[in-house]
PDB file of C-alpha atoms in Angstrom:
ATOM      1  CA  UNK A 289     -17.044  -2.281  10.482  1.00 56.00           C
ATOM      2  CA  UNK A 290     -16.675   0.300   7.592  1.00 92.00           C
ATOM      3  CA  UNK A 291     -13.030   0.566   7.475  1.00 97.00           C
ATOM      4  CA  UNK A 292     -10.165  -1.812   5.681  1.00 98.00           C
ATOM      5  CA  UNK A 293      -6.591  -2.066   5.243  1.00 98.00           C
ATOM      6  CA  UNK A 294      -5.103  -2.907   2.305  1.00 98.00           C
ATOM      7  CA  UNK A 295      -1.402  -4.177   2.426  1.00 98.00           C
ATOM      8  CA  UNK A 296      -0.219  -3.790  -1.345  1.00 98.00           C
ATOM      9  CA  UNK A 297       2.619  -5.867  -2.763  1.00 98.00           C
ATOM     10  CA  UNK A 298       4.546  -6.290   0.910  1.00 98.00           C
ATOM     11  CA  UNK A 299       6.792  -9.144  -0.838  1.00 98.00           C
ATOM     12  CA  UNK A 300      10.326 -10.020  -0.521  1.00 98.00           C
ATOM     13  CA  UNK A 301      11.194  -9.430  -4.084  1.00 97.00           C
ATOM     14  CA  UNK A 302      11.409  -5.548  -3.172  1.00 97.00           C
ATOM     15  CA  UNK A 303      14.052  -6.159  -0.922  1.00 96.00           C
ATOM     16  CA  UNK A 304      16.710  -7.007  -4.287  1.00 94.00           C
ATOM     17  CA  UNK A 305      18.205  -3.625  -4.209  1.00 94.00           C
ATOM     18  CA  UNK A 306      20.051  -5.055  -7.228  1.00 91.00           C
ATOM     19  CA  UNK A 307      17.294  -5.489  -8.817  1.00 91.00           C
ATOM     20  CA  UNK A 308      15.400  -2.139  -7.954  1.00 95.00           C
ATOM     21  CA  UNK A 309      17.738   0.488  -6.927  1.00 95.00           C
ATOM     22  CA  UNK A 310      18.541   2.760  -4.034  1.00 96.00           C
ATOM     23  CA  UNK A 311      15.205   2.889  -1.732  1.00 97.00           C
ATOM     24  CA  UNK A 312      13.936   4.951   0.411  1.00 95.00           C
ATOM     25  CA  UNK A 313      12.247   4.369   3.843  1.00 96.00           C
ATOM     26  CA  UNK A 314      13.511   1.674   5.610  1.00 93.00           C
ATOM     27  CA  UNK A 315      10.331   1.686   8.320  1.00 96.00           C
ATOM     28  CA  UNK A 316       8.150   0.421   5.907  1.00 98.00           C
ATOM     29  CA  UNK A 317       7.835  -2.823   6.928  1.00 98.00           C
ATOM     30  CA  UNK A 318       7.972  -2.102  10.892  1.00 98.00           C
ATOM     31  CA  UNK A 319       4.972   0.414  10.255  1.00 98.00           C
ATOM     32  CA  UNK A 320       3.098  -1.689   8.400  1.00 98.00           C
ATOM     33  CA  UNK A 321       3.379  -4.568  11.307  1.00 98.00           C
ATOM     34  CA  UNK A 322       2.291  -1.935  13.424  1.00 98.00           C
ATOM     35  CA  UNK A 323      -0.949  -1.231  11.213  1.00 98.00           C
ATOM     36  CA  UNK A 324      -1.366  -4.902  10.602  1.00 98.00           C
ATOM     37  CA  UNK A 325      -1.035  -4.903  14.844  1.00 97.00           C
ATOM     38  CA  UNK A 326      -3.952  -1.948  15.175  1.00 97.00           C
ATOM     39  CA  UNK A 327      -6.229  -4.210  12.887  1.00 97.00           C
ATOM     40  CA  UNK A 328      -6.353  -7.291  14.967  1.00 96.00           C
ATOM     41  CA  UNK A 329      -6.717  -5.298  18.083  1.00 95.00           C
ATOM     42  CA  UNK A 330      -9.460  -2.860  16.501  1.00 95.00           C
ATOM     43  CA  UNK A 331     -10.973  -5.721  14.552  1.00 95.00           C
ATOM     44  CA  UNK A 332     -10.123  -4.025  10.996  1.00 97.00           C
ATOM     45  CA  UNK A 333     -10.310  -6.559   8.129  1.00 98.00           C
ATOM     46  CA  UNK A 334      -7.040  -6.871   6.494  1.00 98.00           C
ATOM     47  CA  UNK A 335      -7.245  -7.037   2.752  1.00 98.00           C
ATOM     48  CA  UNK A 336      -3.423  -8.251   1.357  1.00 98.00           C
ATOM     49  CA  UNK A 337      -2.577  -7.697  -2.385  1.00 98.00           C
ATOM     50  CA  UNK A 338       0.284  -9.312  -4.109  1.00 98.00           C
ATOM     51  CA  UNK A 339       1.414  -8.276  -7.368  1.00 98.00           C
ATOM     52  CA  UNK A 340       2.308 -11.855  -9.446  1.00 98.00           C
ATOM     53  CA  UNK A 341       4.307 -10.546 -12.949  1.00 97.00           C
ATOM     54  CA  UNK A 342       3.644 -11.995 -16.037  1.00 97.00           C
ATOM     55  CA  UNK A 343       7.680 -11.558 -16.663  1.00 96.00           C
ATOM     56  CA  UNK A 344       9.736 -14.700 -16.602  1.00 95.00           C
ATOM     57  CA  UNK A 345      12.609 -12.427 -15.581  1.00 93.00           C
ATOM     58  CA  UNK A 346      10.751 -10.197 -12.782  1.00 94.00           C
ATOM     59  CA  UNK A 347      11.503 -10.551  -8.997  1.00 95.00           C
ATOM     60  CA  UNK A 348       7.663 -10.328  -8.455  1.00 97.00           C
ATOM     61  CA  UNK A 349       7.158 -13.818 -10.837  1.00 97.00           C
ATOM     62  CA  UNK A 350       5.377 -16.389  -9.393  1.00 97.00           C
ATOM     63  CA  UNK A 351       8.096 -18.997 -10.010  1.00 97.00           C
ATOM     64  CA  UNK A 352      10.576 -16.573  -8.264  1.00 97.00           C
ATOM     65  CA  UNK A 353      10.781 -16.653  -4.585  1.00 97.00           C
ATOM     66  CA  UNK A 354      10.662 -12.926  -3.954  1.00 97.00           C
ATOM     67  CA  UNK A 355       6.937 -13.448  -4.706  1.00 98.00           C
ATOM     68  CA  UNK A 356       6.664 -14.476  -1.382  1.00 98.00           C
ATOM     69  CA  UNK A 357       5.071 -12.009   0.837  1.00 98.00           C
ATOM     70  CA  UNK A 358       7.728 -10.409   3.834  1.00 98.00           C
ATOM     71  CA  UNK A 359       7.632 -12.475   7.106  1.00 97.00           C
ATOM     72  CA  UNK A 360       5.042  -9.855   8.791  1.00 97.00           C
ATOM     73  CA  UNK A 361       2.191 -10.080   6.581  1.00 98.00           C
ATOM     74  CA  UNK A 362       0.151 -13.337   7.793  1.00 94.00           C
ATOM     75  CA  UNK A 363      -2.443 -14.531   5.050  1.00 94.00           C
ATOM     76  CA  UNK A 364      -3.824 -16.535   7.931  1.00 92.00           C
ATOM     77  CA  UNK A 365      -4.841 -13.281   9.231  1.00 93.00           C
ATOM     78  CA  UNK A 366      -6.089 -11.730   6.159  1.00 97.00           C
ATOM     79  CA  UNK A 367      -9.764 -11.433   5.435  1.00 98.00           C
ATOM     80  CA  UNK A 368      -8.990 -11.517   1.484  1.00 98.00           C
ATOM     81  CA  UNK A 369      -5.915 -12.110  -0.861  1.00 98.00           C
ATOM     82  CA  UNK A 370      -5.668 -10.088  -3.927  1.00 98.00           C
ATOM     83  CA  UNK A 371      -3.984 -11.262  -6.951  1.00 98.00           C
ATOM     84  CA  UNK A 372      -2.721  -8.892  -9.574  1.00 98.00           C
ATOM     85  CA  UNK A 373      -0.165  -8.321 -12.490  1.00 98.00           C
ATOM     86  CA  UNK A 374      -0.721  -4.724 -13.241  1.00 98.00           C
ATOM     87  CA  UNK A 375      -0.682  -1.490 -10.908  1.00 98.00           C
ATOM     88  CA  UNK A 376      -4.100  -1.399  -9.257  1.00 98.00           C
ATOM     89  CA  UNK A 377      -5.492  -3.781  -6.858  1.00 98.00           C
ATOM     90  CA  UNK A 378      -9.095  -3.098  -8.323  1.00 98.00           C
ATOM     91  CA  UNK A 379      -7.900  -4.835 -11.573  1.00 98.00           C
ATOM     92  CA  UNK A 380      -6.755  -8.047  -8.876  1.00 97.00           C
ATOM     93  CA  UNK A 381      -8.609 -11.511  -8.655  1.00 98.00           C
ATOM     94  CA  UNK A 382     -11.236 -11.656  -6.801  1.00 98.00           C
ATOM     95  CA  UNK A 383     -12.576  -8.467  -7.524  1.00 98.00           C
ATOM     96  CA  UNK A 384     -11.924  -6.297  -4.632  1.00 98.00           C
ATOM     97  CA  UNK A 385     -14.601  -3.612  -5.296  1.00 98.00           C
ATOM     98  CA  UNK A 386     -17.467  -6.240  -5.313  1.00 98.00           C
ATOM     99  CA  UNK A 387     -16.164  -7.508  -2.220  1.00 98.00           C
ATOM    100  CA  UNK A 388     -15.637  -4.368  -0.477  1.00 98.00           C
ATOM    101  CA  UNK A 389     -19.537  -3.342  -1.512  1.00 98.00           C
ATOM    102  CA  UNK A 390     -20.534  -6.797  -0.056  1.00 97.00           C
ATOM    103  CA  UNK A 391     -19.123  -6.069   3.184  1.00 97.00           C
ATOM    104  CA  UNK A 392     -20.333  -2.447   3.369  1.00 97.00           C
ATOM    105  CA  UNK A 393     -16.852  -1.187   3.335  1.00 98.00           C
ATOM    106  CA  UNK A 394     -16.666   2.500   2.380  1.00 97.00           C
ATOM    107  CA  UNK A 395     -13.032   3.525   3.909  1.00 98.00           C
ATOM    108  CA  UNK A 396      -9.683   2.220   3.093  1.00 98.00           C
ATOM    109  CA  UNK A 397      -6.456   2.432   4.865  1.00 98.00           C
ATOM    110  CA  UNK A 398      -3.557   2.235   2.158  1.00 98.00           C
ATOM    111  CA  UNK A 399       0.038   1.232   2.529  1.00 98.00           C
ATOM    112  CA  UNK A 400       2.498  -0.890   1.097  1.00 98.00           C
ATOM    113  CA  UNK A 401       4.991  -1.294  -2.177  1.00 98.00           C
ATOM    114  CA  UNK A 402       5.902   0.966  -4.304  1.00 98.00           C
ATOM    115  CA  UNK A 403       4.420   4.727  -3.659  1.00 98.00           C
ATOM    116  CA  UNK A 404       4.408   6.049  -7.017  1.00 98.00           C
ATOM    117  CA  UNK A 405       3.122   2.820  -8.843  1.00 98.00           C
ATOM    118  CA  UNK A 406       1.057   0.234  -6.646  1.00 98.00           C
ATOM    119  CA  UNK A 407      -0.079   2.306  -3.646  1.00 98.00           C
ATOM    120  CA  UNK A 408      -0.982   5.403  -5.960  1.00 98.00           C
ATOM    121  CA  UNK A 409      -2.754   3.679  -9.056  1.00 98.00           C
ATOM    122  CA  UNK A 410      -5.347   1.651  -6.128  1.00 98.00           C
ATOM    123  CA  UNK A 411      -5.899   4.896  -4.226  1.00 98.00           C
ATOM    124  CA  UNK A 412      -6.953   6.957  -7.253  1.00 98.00           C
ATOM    125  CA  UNK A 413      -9.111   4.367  -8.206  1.00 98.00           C
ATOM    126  CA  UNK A 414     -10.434   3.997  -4.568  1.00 98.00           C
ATOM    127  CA  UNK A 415     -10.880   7.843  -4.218  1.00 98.00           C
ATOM    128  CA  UNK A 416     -13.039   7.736  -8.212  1.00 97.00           C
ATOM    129  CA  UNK A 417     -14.818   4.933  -6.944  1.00 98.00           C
ATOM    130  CA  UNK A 418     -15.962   7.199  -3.816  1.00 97.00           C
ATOM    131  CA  UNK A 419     -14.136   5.412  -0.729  1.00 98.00           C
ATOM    132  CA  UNK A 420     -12.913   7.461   2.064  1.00 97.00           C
ATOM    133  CA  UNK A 421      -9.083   7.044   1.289  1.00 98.00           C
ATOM    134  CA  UNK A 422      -6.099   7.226   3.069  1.00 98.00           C
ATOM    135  CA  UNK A 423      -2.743   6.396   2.001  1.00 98.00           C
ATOM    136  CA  UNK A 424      -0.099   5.678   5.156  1.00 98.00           C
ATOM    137  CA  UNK A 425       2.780   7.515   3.749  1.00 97.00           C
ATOM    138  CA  UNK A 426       5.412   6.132   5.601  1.00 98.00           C
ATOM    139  CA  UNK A 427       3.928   2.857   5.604  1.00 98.00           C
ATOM    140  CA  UNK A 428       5.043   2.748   1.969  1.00 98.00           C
ATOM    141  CA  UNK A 429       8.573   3.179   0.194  1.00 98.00           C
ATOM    142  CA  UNK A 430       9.450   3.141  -3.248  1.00 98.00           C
ATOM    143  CA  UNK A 431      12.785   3.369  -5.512  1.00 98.00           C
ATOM    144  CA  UNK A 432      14.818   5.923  -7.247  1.00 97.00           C
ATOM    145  CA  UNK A 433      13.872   6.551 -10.945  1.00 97.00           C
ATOM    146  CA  UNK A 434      16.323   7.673 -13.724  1.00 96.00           C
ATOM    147  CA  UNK A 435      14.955   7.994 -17.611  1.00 96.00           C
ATOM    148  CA  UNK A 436      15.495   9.689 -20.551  1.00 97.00           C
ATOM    149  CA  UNK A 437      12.019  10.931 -21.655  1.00 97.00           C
ATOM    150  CA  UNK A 438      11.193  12.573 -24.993  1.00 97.00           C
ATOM    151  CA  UNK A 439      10.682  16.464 -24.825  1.00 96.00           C
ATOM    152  CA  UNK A 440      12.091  16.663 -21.737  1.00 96.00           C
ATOM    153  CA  UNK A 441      15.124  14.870 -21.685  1.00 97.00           C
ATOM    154  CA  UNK A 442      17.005  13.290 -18.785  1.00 97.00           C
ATOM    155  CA  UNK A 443      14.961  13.230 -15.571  1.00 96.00           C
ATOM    156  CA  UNK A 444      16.324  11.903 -12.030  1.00 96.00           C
ATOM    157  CA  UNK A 445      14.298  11.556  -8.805  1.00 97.00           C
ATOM    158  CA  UNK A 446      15.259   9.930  -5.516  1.00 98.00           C
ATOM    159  CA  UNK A 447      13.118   7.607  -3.752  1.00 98.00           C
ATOM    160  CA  UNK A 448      12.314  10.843  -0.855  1.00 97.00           C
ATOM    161  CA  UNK A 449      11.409  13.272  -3.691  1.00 98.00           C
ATOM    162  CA  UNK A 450       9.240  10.832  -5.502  1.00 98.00           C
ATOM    163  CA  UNK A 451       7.394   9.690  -2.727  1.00 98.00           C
ATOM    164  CA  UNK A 452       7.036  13.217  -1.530  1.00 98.00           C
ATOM    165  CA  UNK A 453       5.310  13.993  -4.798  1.00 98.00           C
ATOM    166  CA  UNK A 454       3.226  10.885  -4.327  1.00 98.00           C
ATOM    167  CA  UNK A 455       1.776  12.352  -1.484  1.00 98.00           C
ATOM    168  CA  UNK A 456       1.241  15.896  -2.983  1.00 98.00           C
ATOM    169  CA  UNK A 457      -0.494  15.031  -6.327  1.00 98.00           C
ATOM    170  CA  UNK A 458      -2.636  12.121  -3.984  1.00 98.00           C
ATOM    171  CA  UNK A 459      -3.771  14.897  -1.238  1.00 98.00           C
ATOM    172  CA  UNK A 460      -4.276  17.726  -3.671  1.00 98.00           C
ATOM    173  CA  UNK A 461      -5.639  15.914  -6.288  1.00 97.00           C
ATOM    174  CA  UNK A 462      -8.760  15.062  -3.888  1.00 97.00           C
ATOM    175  CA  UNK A 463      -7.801  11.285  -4.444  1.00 98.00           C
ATOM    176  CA  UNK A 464      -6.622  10.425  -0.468  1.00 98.00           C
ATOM    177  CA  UNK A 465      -5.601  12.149   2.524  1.00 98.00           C
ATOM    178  CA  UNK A 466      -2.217  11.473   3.808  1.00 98.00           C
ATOM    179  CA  UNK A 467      -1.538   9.738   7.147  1.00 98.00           C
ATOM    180  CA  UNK A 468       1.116   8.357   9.241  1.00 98.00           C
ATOM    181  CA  UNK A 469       1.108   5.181  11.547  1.00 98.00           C
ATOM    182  CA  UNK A 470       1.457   7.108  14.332  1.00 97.00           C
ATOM    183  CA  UNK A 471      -1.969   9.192  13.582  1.00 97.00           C
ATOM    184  CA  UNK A 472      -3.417   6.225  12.472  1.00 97.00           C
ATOM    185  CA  UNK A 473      -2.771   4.333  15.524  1.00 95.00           C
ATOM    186  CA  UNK A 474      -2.861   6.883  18.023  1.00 89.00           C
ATOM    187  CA  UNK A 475      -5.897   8.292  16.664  1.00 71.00           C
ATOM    188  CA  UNK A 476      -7.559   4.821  17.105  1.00 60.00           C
ATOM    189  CA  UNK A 477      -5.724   3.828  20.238  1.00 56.00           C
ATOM    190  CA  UNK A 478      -7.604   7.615  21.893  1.00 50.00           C
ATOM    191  CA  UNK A 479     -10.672   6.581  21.041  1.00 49.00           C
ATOM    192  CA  UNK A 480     -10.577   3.134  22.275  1.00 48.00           C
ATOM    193  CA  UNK A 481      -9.567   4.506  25.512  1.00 49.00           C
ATOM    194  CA  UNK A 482     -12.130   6.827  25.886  1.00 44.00           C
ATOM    195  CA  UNK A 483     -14.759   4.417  25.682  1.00 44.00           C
ATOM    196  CA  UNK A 484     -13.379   2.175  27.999  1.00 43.00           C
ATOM    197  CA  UNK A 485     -13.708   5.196  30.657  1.00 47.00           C
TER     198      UNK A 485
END
């Protein structure tokens, strides 16, 4: 098996809208059960990342229980867990390129939390390091963004537009084509049928 999923920050935390900010999305979770489904049945290993922040004050903390990961990401099922506390998984403990090269892994299936930041940063690295990429757009979800930024003043983006651009700059930068569960799993669930003809 060449092909992995990696499930990126799927933790509870995200859900403190309080905290965050107006989302965008809300299938995330129920499309990335569905890809965590199509792995078991296709025999996929599952790679799960969890982002623990070094801030005493973050949702994401270790101390904090919206570390946790959301009820429908099983660790039991997992073939690795990833531990990080910046934006790419690649920077995580254990060292998820090594162990991607020791199991002859050379295409990735992306999704998870947030678009822009998580998802993004690990499939540009994944697409420089020369894996087949693919980022499952709506298998992610991020938050609105609103900041006053020097030269260019006040800038305000909705959780759609940013993920939208996520997508763009990902596909057209070369980094990772752009999927949906449904091609994902329909693709698969075609071919497996076929050869059961």
């Amino acid at each position: 098996m060449t092909r992995a999923l990696v499930v990126i920050d799927m933790q509870k935390g995200f859900d403190d809208l309080e905290f965050w900010g107006p989302t965008a999305n809300p299938q995330c979770e129920q499309n990335v059960a569905a890809l965590l489904r199509y792995a078991e049945i296709e025999g996929v290993p599952v790679v799960v990342v969890r982002h623990d922040s070094r801030s005493e004050t973050s949702v994401l903390h270790p101390s904090a229980a919206g570390n946790a990961l959301v009820d429908v990401v099983d660790l039991a099922a997992a073939a690795l867990l990833i531990t990080k506390s910046v934006n790419s998984a690649f920077y995580g403990d254990p060292d998820l390129h090594a162990w991607l090269q020791e199991q002859g892994i050379g295409e990735l299936l992306i999704c998870g939390i947030q678009t822009n930041m998580c998802v993004e940063t690990t499939a540009r690295m994944a697409g420089n390091l020369g894996y087949d990429t693919t980022v499952v757009w709506d298998a992610t979800r991020t938050f609105d963004l609103d900041a006053e930024i020097s030269g260019i003043g006040r800038v305000t983006r909705t959780a759609a537009e940013i993920m939208a651009t996520s997508a763009l700059v990902l596909q057209e930068g070369g980094f990772a084509r752009i999927r949906t569960t449904a091609e994902i799993v329909g693709s698969e669930r075609r071919v497996h049928d076929r050869s059961l003809r």
